[in-house]
Tab-separated table of C-alpha atoms and ligand atoms in Angstrom:
chain	number	residue	atom	x	y	z
R	1	MET	CA	112.120	93.801	102.204
R	2	THR	CA	110.163	92.029	99.481
R	3	THR	CA	109.667	94.314	96.495
R	4	LEU	CA	106.694	94.713	94.099
R	5	ALA	CA	108.731	93.252	91.467
R	6	GLN	CA	109.550	90.230	93.529
R	7	ILE	CA	105.865	90.007	94.377
R	8	GLU	CA	104.989	89.955	90.629
R	9	ALA	CA	107.586	87.271	90.078
R	10	MET	CA	105.944	85.124	92.726
R	11	ASP	CA	102.613	85.446	91.052
R	12	ALA	CA	104.152	84.597	87.591
R	13	ALA	CA	105.757	81.416	89.046
R	14	ASP	CA	102.671	80.300	91.074
R	15	ALA	CA	101.677	76.802	89.892
R	16	LEU	CA	98.246	77.327	91.631
R	17	ALA	CA	97.406	80.583	89.900
R	18	GLY	CA	94.864	78.930	87.415
R	19	PHE	CA	92.542	78.065	90.249
R	20	ARG	CA	91.515	81.880	90.624
R	21	ALA	CA	89.498	81.844	87.459
R	22	HIS	CA	87.212	79.166	88.985
R	23	PHE	CA	85.772	81.821	91.361
R	24	HIS	CA	83.594	84.798	91.098
R	25	LEU	CA	85.697	87.502	92.697
R	26	PRO	CA	84.386	91.089	92.158
R	27	ALA	CA	86.879	93.361	90.266
R	28	GLY	CA	88.960	95.539	92.490
R	29	LEU	CA	88.102	93.792	95.565
R	30	VAL	CA	90.734	92.017	97.841
R	31	TYR	CA	88.844	89.243	99.547
R	32	LEU	CA	90.528	88.104	102.795
R	33	ASP	CA	87.509	86.548	104.455
R	34	GLY	CA	87.361	83.081	102.957
R	35	ASN	CA	88.062	81.853	106.417
R	36	SER	CA	84.485	82.923	107.184
R	37	LEU	CA	82.740	82.685	103.964
R	38	GLY	CA	84.455	81.296	100.885
R	39	PRO	CA	83.813	82.983	97.527
R	40	LEU	CA	81.464	81.517	94.873
R	41	PRO	CA	82.932	78.746	92.708
R	42	ILE	CA	81.598	79.471	89.136
R	43	ARG	CA	80.872	75.743	88.825
R	44	ALA	CA	78.688	76.108	91.849
R	45	GLN	CA	76.568	78.585	90.020
R	46	ALA	CA	76.209	76.382	87.007
R	47	ARG	CA	75.506	73.243	89.121
R	48	ILE	CA	72.857	75.140	91.092
R	49	ALA	CA	71.207	76.299	87.696
R	50	GLN	CA	71.307	72.796	86.382
R	51	VAL	CA	69.985	71.040	89.490
R	52	THR	CA	66.940	73.492	89.795
R	53	ALA	CA	66.136	73.341	86.176
R	54	ARG	CA	66.691	69.634	85.442
R	55	GLU	CA	66.748	67.748	88.695
R	56	TRP	CA	64.185	69.650	90.813
R	57	GLY	CA	62.345	71.246	87.914
R	58	ASP	CA	61.940	68.261	85.570
R	59	GLY	CA	62.934	65.297	87.684
R	60	LEU	CA	60.958	66.251	90.727
R	61	ILE	CA	60.825	63.638	93.521
R	62	ASN	CA	62.385	60.989	91.208
R	63	SER	CA	65.579	62.833	91.493
R	64	TRP	CA	66.135	61.517	94.987
R	65	GLU	CA	67.110	58.373	93.213
R	66	THR	CA	67.854	59.274	89.452
R	67	ALA	CA	70.159	62.252	90.379
R	68	GLY	CA	71.620	60.527	93.373
R	69	TRP	CA	70.383	63.052	95.856
R	70	ILE	CA	69.784	60.417	98.545
R	71	ASP	CA	73.559	59.475	98.327
R	72	ALA	CA	74.904	62.955	98.272
R	73	PRO	CA	75.715	63.323	102.056
R	74	ALA	CA	77.697	60.144	102.238
R	75	ARG	CA	79.297	60.859	98.561
R	76	ILE	CA	80.433	64.409	99.559
R	77	GLY	CA	81.468	63.117	102.975
R	78	ASP	CA	83.906	60.614	101.292
R	79	LYS	CA	85.436	63.628	99.314
R	80	ILE	CA	85.803	65.579	102.386
R	81	ALA	CA	87.338	62.432	103.961
R	82	ARG	CA	90.391	62.744	101.654
R	83	LEU	CA	90.962	66.248	102.892
R	84	ILE	CA	91.253	65.331	106.631
R	85	GLY	CA	92.951	61.842	106.378
R	86	ALA	CA	89.749	59.805	106.918
R	87	GLY	CA	88.541	56.766	105.205
R	88	LYS	CA	85.392	56.072	103.011
R	89	GLY	CA	82.270	55.687	105.166
R	90	GLU	CA	83.735	57.713	108.129
R	91	VAL	CA	82.367	61.233	107.064
R	92	LEU	CA	78.851	62.422	106.416
R	93	VAL	CA	77.821	65.901	105.386
R	94	ALA	CA	74.849	66.985	107.448
R	95	ASP	CA	73.328	69.664	109.469
R	96	SER	CA	75.549	72.370	111.078
R	97	THR	CA	78.774	72.194	112.883
R	98	SER	CA	77.012	73.063	116.227
R	99	ILE	CA	74.515	70.206	115.778
R	100	ASN	CA	77.241	67.731	114.674
R	101	LEU	CA	79.320	68.531	117.729
R	102	PHE	CA	76.273	67.958	119.885
R	103	LYS	CA	75.772	64.481	118.350
R	104	CYS	CA	79.435	63.603	118.908
R	105	LEU	CA	79.553	64.837	122.369
R	106	ALA	CA	76.394	63.031	123.241
R	107	ALA	CA	77.635	59.766	121.714
R	108	ALA	CA	81.002	60.107	123.565
R	109	LEU	CA	79.280	60.602	126.901
R	110	ALA	CA	77.101	57.494	126.282
R	111	MET	CA	80.168	55.460	125.414
R	112	GLN	CA	81.935	56.458	128.571
R	113	PRO	CA	79.775	55.280	131.472
R	114	GLY	CA	81.144	56.378	134.760
R	115	ARG	CA	82.767	59.584	133.221
R	116	THR	CA	80.915	62.617	133.322
R	117	VAL	CA	83.041	65.476	132.314
R	118	MET	CA	83.249	67.301	128.809
R	119	LEU	CA	86.567	69.120	128.996
R	120	SER	CA	87.470	72.149	126.861
R	121	GLU	CA	89.423	75.357	126.906
R	122	SER	CA	88.629	78.978	127.261
R	123	GLY	CA	89.018	80.686	123.937
R	124	ASN	CA	87.323	77.877	122.080
R	125	PHE	CA	84.671	78.998	119.624
R	126	PRO	CA	81.639	79.904	121.659
R	127	THR	CA	79.125	77.595	119.967
R	128	ASP	CA	81.316	74.608	120.947
R	129	LEU	CA	81.160	75.715	124.585
R	130	TYR	CA	77.376	76.456	124.298
R	131	MET	CA	76.691	72.989	122.851
R	132	MET	CA	78.550	71.520	125.831
R	133	GLN	CA	76.570	73.575	128.231
R	134	GLY	CA	73.241	72.521	126.588
R	135	LEU	CA	73.990	68.898	126.689
R	136	ALA	CA	75.124	69.190	130.230
R	137	GLY	CA	71.844	70.531	131.205
R	138	LEU	CA	70.076	67.725	129.498
R	139	THR	CA	72.412	64.788	130.773
R	140	GLY	CA	73.641	66.031	134.113
R	141	ALA	CA	77.164	65.778	132.671
R	142	ARG	CA	79.716	68.376	133.759
R	143	CYS	CA	81.453	70.936	131.487
R	144	GLU	CA	84.979	71.938	132.518
R	145	VAL	CA	86.482	74.839	130.525
R	146	VAL	CA	90.074	75.300	131.553
R	147	GLN	CA	92.835	77.718	130.637
R	148	PRO	CA	94.766	76.111	127.621
R	149	ASP	CA	97.919	75.628	129.758
R	150	ARG	CA	95.704	73.465	132.118
R	151	LEU	CA	94.305	71.224	129.531
R	152	LEU	CA	96.557	68.257	129.760
R	153	ALA	CA	96.653	68.464	133.597
R	154	SER	CA	92.868	68.246	133.541
R	155	LEU	CA	92.778	65.095	131.830
R	156	ASP	CA	91.818	62.779	134.654
R	157	ALA	CA	89.489	59.784	135.054
R	158	SER	CA	86.399	61.884	135.209
R	159	VAL	CA	86.883	63.099	131.662
R	160	ALA	CA	84.597	61.421	129.131
R	161	VAL	CA	85.508	63.647	126.201
R	162	LEU	CA	87.791	66.307	125.362
R	163	THR	CA	86.680	68.759	122.739
R	164	LEU	CA	88.973	71.470	120.976
R	165	THR	CA	89.005	73.504	117.915
R	166	HIS	CA	92.173	72.573	115.901
R	167	VAL	CA	92.880	75.974	114.593
R	168	ASN	CA	91.764	78.818	117.007
R	169	TYR	CA	89.253	81.104	115.431
R	170	ARG	CA	90.935	84.277	116.840
R	171	SER	CA	94.700	83.688	116.646
R	172	ALA	CA	95.041	80.864	113.973
R	173	ALA	CA	97.175	78.964	116.421
R	174	ILE	CA	97.219	75.229	115.534
R	175	HIS	CA	96.834	72.632	118.305
R	176	ASP	CA	99.079	69.553	118.172
R	177	LEU	CA	96.164	67.251	117.155
R	178	ALA	CA	98.046	64.017	117.279
R	179	ALA	CA	99.892	64.753	120.737
R	180	ILE	CA	96.624	65.927	122.295
R	181	THR	CA	94.653	62.964	121.077
R	182	ARG	CA	97.315	60.615	122.378
R	183	ALA	CA	97.251	62.385	125.736
R	184	ALA	CA	93.556	62.304	126.017
R	185	HIS	CA	93.490	58.460	125.111
R	186	ASP	CA	96.166	57.828	127.662
R	187	ALA	CA	93.876	59.183	130.262
R	188	GLY	CA	90.958	57.186	128.877
R	189	ALA	CA	89.046	60.041	127.274
R	190	LEU	CA	87.622	60.351	123.859
R	191	VAL	CA	88.251	63.327	121.561
R	192	ALA	CA	86.103	65.317	119.393
R	193	TRP	CA	87.891	68.005	117.201
R	194	ASP	CA	86.404	70.903	115.479
R	195	LEU	CA	88.046	71.295	112.125
R	196	SER	CA	86.053	74.473	110.917
R	197	HIS	CA	89.227	76.364	110.364
R	198	SER	CA	91.359	73.426	109.303
R	199	VAL	CA	89.497	71.623	106.481
R	200	GLY	CA	90.775	72.950	103.191
R	201	ALA	CA	93.324	75.027	105.089
R	202	VAL	CA	95.925	72.994	106.901
R	203	PRO	CA	96.872	69.317	106.783
R	204	VAL	CA	94.951	67.018	109.020
R	205	ASP	CA	95.332	63.310	109.466
R	206	LEU	CA	92.524	61.893	111.581
R	207	GLU	CA	93.240	58.169	110.935
R	208	SER	CA	96.951	58.208	111.922
R	209	ALA	CA	96.163	60.317	114.996
R	210	GLY	CA	93.454	57.847	116.059
R	211	VAL	CA	90.897	60.567	116.506
R	212	ASP	CA	87.511	59.529	117.693
R	213	PHE	CA	85.273	62.318	116.474
R	214	ALA	CA	85.480	65.418	114.334
R	215	VAL	CA	83.257	68.146	112.931
R	216	GLY	CA	83.757	71.115	110.548
R	217	CYS	CA	82.102	73.855	108.613
R	218	GLY	CA	81.275	73.693	104.804
R	219	TYR	CA	81.188	77.436	104.212
R	220	LYS	CA	84.657	78.461	105.055
R	221	PHE	CA	87.631	77.084	103.163
R	222	LEU	CA	85.531	74.560	101.464
R	223	ASN	CA	83.809	77.343	99.685
R	224	GLY	CA	80.426	75.639	99.996
R	225	GLY	CA	78.225	78.918	100.132
R	226	PRO	CA	76.438	80.660	102.903
R	227	GLY	CA	74.907	78.157	105.345
R	228	ALA	CA	76.485	75.229	103.592
R	229	PRO	CA	75.929	72.049	105.449
R	230	ALA	CA	78.809	70.887	107.840
R	231	PHE	CA	80.357	67.466	108.241
R	232	ILE	CA	80.745	64.812	110.986
R	233	TYR	CA	83.478	62.201	111.339
R	234	VAL	CA	83.155	59.102	113.379
R	235	ALA	CA	86.056	56.743	113.495
R	236	ARG	CA	84.907	53.551	111.864
R	237	ARG	CA	85.917	51.561	115.104
R	238	HIS	CA	83.371	53.451	117.092
R	239	GLN	CA	80.509	53.576	114.565
R	240	ALA	CA	78.596	50.607	115.868
R	241	ALA	CA	78.824	51.654	119.465
R	242	ALA	CA	78.380	55.322	119.071
R	243	PRO	CA	74.607	56.219	119.400
R	244	SER	CA	73.106	58.966	117.509
R	245	VAL	CA	71.088	61.063	120.109
R	246	LEU	CA	69.239	62.747	117.247
R	247	SER	CA	67.629	59.678	116.047
R	248	GLY	CA	65.791	61.012	113.124
R	249	TRP	CA	64.201	58.959	110.355
R	250	LEU	CA	66.920	59.234	107.919
R	251	GLY	CA	69.437	57.636	110.356
R	252	HIS	CA	67.323	54.544	110.587
R	253	ARG	CA	68.828	51.501	108.974
R	254	GLU	CA	65.734	51.246	106.543
R	255	PRO	CA	64.117	54.756	106.533
R	256	PHE	CA	61.573	53.776	103.860
R	257	ALA	CA	60.385	50.729	105.800
R	258	PHE	CA	58.612	53.348	108.031
R	259	ASP	CA	59.183	51.168	111.013
R	260	GLU	CA	57.877	52.817	114.177
R	261	THR	CA	60.817	51.674	116.288
R	262	TYR	CA	64.182	53.424	115.558
R	263	GLN	CA	66.979	51.030	114.562
R	264	PRO	CA	70.183	52.880	113.707
R	265	ASP	CA	72.078	52.506	110.417
R	266	PRO	CA	75.092	50.298	111.253
R	267	GLY	CA	77.481	52.899	109.973
R	268	ILE	CA	77.966	56.607	109.673
R	269	GLY	CA	74.532	56.866	108.206
R	270	ARG	CA	73.131	56.731	111.689
R	271	PHE	CA	74.306	60.507	112.043
R	272	ARG	CA	71.818	61.554	109.342
R	273	CYS	CA	68.893	63.160	111.042
R	274	GLY	CA	66.377	64.695	108.588
R	275	THR	CA	66.107	65.478	104.923
R	276	PRO	CA	69.583	67.190	103.568
R	277	PRO	CA	69.465	70.447	102.002
R	278	ILE	CA	70.124	69.299	98.491
R	279	LEU	CA	70.744	72.697	96.751
R	280	SER	CA	73.309	73.654	99.497
R	281	LEU	CA	74.786	70.127	99.467
R	282	LEU	CA	75.455	70.144	95.683
R	283	ALA	CA	76.909	73.643	95.819
R	284	LEU	CA	79.277	72.426	98.538
R	285	GLU	CA	80.294	69.388	96.248
R	286	GLU	CA	81.662	71.865	93.728
R	287	GLY	CA	83.734	73.671	96.304
R	288	VAL	CA	85.160	70.396	97.621
R	289	ASP	CA	85.798	68.990	94.024
R	290	LEU	CA	87.698	72.167	93.237
R	291	LEU	CA	89.872	71.851	96.281
R	292	LEU	CA	90.683	68.242	95.568
R	293	GLU	CA	92.000	69.137	92.209
R	294	ALA	CA	94.788	71.090	93.660
R	295	ASP	CA	97.972	69.580	95.132
R	296	GLN	CA	97.318	69.968	99.014
R	297	ALA	CA	100.987	70.401	99.942
R	298	ALA	CA	101.445	73.098	97.170
R	299	LEU	CA	98.320	74.822	98.765
R	300	ARG	CA	99.741	74.763	102.263
R	301	GLY	CA	103.186	76.005	100.917
R	302	LYS	CA	101.464	78.845	99.095
R	303	GLN	CA	99.371	79.744	102.032
R	304	SER	CA	102.298	79.990	104.250
R	305	ALA	CA	104.252	82.199	101.842
R	306	LEU	CA	101.195	84.495	101.366
R	307	SER	CA	100.708	84.693	105.157
R	308	ARG	CA	104.492	85.396	105.553
R	309	LEU	CA	104.278	88.192	103.079
R	310	LEU	CA	101.317	89.703	104.875
R	311	ILE	CA	103.115	89.685	108.140
R	312	GLU	CA	106.384	91.092	106.672
R	313	LEU	CA	104.650	93.901	104.818
R	314	ILE	CA	102.442	95.051	107.666
R	315	GLY	CA	105.588	94.934	109.725
R	316	SER	CA	107.591	97.073	107.295
R	317	HIS	CA	104.947	99.459	105.741
R	318	CYS	CA	102.871	99.944	108.994
R	319	GLU	CA	105.892	100.206	111.461
R	320	GLY	CA	104.847	102.487	114.433
R	321	MET	CA	101.274	102.655	113.638
R	322	GLY	CA	100.256	100.273	116.535
R	323	PHE	CA	99.793	96.935	114.957
R	324	THR	CA	100.995	93.673	116.626
R	325	LEU	CA	100.887	90.113	115.464
R	326	ALA	CA	98.256	88.029	117.260
R	327	SER	CA	99.076	84.817	115.272
R	328	PRO	CA	101.978	82.580	115.712
R	329	HIS	CA	105.134	83.692	113.764
R	330	GLU	CA	106.065	80.144	112.710
R	331	ASP	CA	104.461	78.876	109.498
R	332	GLU	CA	103.953	75.412	111.014
R	333	LEU	CA	101.951	76.791	114.159
R	334	ARG	CA	99.819	79.056	112.242
R	335	GLY	CA	96.555	78.059	110.406
R	336	GLY	CA	94.679	79.733	107.506
R	337	HIS	CA	94.424	83.249	108.544
R	338	VAL	CA	96.681	85.981	110.023
R	339	SER	CA	95.413	87.975	113.132
R	340	ILE	CA	96.654	91.445	113.798
R	341	ARG	CA	95.908	93.433	117.030
R	342	HIS	CA	95.121	97.157	116.982
R	343	ALA	CA	93.441	99.202	119.638
R	344	HIS	CA	91.226	100.821	116.868
R	345	GLY	CA	90.811	97.393	115.062
R	346	PHE	CA	87.193	97.621	114.483
R	347	ALA	CA	87.144	101.035	112.906
R	348	ILE	CA	90.272	100.303	110.917
R	349	MET	CA	88.496	97.075	109.423
R	350	GLN	CA	85.443	99.190	108.578
R	351	ALA	CA	87.619	101.785	106.852
R	352	LEU	CA	89.488	98.897	105.076
R	353	LYS	CA	86.287	97.412	103.707
R	354	ALA	CA	85.227	100.719	102.326
R	355	ARG	CA	88.481	100.689	100.387
R	356	GLY	CA	87.641	97.115	98.936
R	357	VAL	CA	89.709	95.001	101.308
R	358	ILE	CA	87.486	92.449	103.007
R	359	GLY	CA	88.647	90.899	106.206
R	360	ASP	CA	86.917	90.765	109.538
R	361	PHE	CA	87.116	91.788	113.176
R	362	ARG	CA	86.870	89.832	116.336
R	363	GLY	CA	86.671	91.903	119.530
R	364	PRO	CA	88.235	93.269	121.387
R	365	ASP	CA	90.867	94.260	119.116
R	366	ILE	CA	91.689	91.618	116.349
R	367	LEU	CA	91.774	92.140	112.641
R	368	ARG	CA	91.423	88.753	110.828
R	369	PHE	CA	92.775	88.185	107.304
R	370	GLY	CA	91.956	84.755	105.687
R	371	ILE	CA	94.532	83.558	103.518
R	372	ALA	CA	92.988	81.162	101.020
R	373	PRO	CA	95.819	80.003	98.488
R	374	LEU	CA	93.338	78.663	95.842
R	375	TYR	CA	92.331	82.016	94.527
R	376	LEU	CA	94.516	84.697	96.303
R	377	ARG	CA	97.541	86.229	94.627
R	378	PHE	CA	100.789	87.595	96.151
R	379	GLY	CA	99.687	90.857	94.562
R	380	ASP	CA	96.517	90.931	96.412
R	381	ILE	CA	98.457	90.860	99.716
R	382	TYR	CA	100.469	93.829	98.518
R	383	GLU	CA	97.338	95.784	97.509
R	384	ALA	CA	95.649	95.028	100.790
R	385	VAL	CA	98.574	96.491	102.689
R	386	THR	CA	98.924	99.432	100.584
R	387	ARG	CA	95.291	100.153	101.152
R	388	LEU	CA	95.763	99.767	104.907
R	389	VAL	CA	98.643	102.105	104.808
R	390	ARG	CA	96.400	104.735	103.200
R	391	VAL	CA	93.678	104.060	105.766
R	392	MET	CA	96.205	104.634	108.557
R	393	ARG	CA	97.855	107.636	106.969
R	394	GLU	CA	94.586	109.445	106.342
R	395	GLU	CA	93.304	108.385	109.897
R	396	ALA	CA	90.227	107.318	108.016
R	397	TRP	CA	89.414	105.087	110.938
R	398	ARG	CA	88.589	108.142	113.058
R	399	ARG	CA	85.585	108.775	110.999
R	400	PRO	CA	82.167	108.132	112.762
R	401	GLU	CA	80.647	106.056	110.086
R	402	PHE	CA	83.504	103.430	110.629
R	403	ASN	CA	82.774	103.216	114.374
R	404	ARG	CA	79.203	102.092	114.161
R	405	ARG	CA	78.857	98.485	115.151
R	406	ALA	CA	76.927	96.200	112.787
R	407	SER	CA	75.268	93.001	113.915
R	408	VAL	CA	77.284	90.886	111.512
R	409	THR	CA	80.887	91.506	110.675
U	1	LIG	C1	85.368	76.871	115.065
U	1	LIG	C2	84.007	77.101	114.702
U	1	LIG	N1	83.113	76.031	115.003
U	1	LIG	C3	81.752	76.116	114.693
U	1	LIG	C4	81.291	77.175	113.985
U	1	LIG	C5	79.771	77.493	113.617
U	1	LIG	O1	79.379	76.496	112.836
U	1	LIG	P1	77.882	76.258	112.479
U	1	LIG	O2	77.377	77.657	112.186
U	1	LIG	O3	77.984	75.368	111.183
U	1	LIG	O4	77.101	75.643	113.536
U	1	LIG	C6	82.188	78.302	113.578
U	1	LIG	C7	81.735	79.420	112.861
U	1	LIG	O5	82.444	80.404	112.471
U	1	LIG	C8	83.580	78.074	114.028
U	1	LIG	O6	84.508	79.068	113.646
């Protein structure tokens, strides 16, 4: 069993330890929910103050040009591209993940005449399935949502596009992105990956896997802030042929010509729709920049070590308390969070939050602990498990106040 002395030694030897100082993390709190909402990068606070005072305050409308606001979606997209194995001009920051997925699926359907099925798996994040359903209602295309073990067998000549979330939001299980993309292509289908739980958390190489489309969140491991805009990736080889169904004015090849007929931008720019949220965009840029300063392989290594420690300590300190691991045991199959099942999971998480350990709960019985190596210490994991043991020993989760459901958890 790993001892506290060994855990302190791990923190002392951690080459990434310096990044923690770049985040605002309330004293005494153990924050294990960066897979849902990343904490505030201190530089983002300073950037927002500067942007509001100088660029918005003094520069006013001139700042679209003078402060580079107009280029921010593509500029930050190019930065995110470096985290997901994409090239310059293949990623754009815009809208929400849900909207971007809609754009990708609509483009894929249009590019595959004669194929009418959008395929996904049960257990995918609900918004992905909802966007498919909405698009099916508009286009007459069909949604097929199959059990995960039926996915590959369901790839037939009717499938226009397969859409999956790379890292499962409940279990953190990682799909084999390259192998599934290959299988979809062999069947003549396009693929659209949701990288919301992958970007900034696990290695992704879209180009070498030949991925067609991808989307992902800015507010999770990218630490872009609440409601940060999302990103969309469209492989360069598809850009000229992939129509943007949300043909807004900023996706026009010359938006400021105010032409009354839509003519798409020749590249990724066609997936812009309306005016980007500059304050949120520039806060996101700080989160992305910080992540890019870290060695990505070292980050993944530390994340695996932190996750292993959490699994080990829950296994040893909480033995016989009713917890079971809902995430894969193997590091290479597990993404950026660790999920644990317990019959009283909801109330346990509420009690844990009251003790200053923030994770989240996904029904019916999953406690999720986000493992963000940029700011977490091995000692935080130890502290979280120590407080969890206290909650369990005192049976704090039995208290009525921890059993009341809130609307956002
Ligand atoms: C896998 C996945 N996709 C999409 C979303 C939602 O994205 P958005 O709110 O940007 O539409 C989430 C949110 O948690 C998610 O986990």
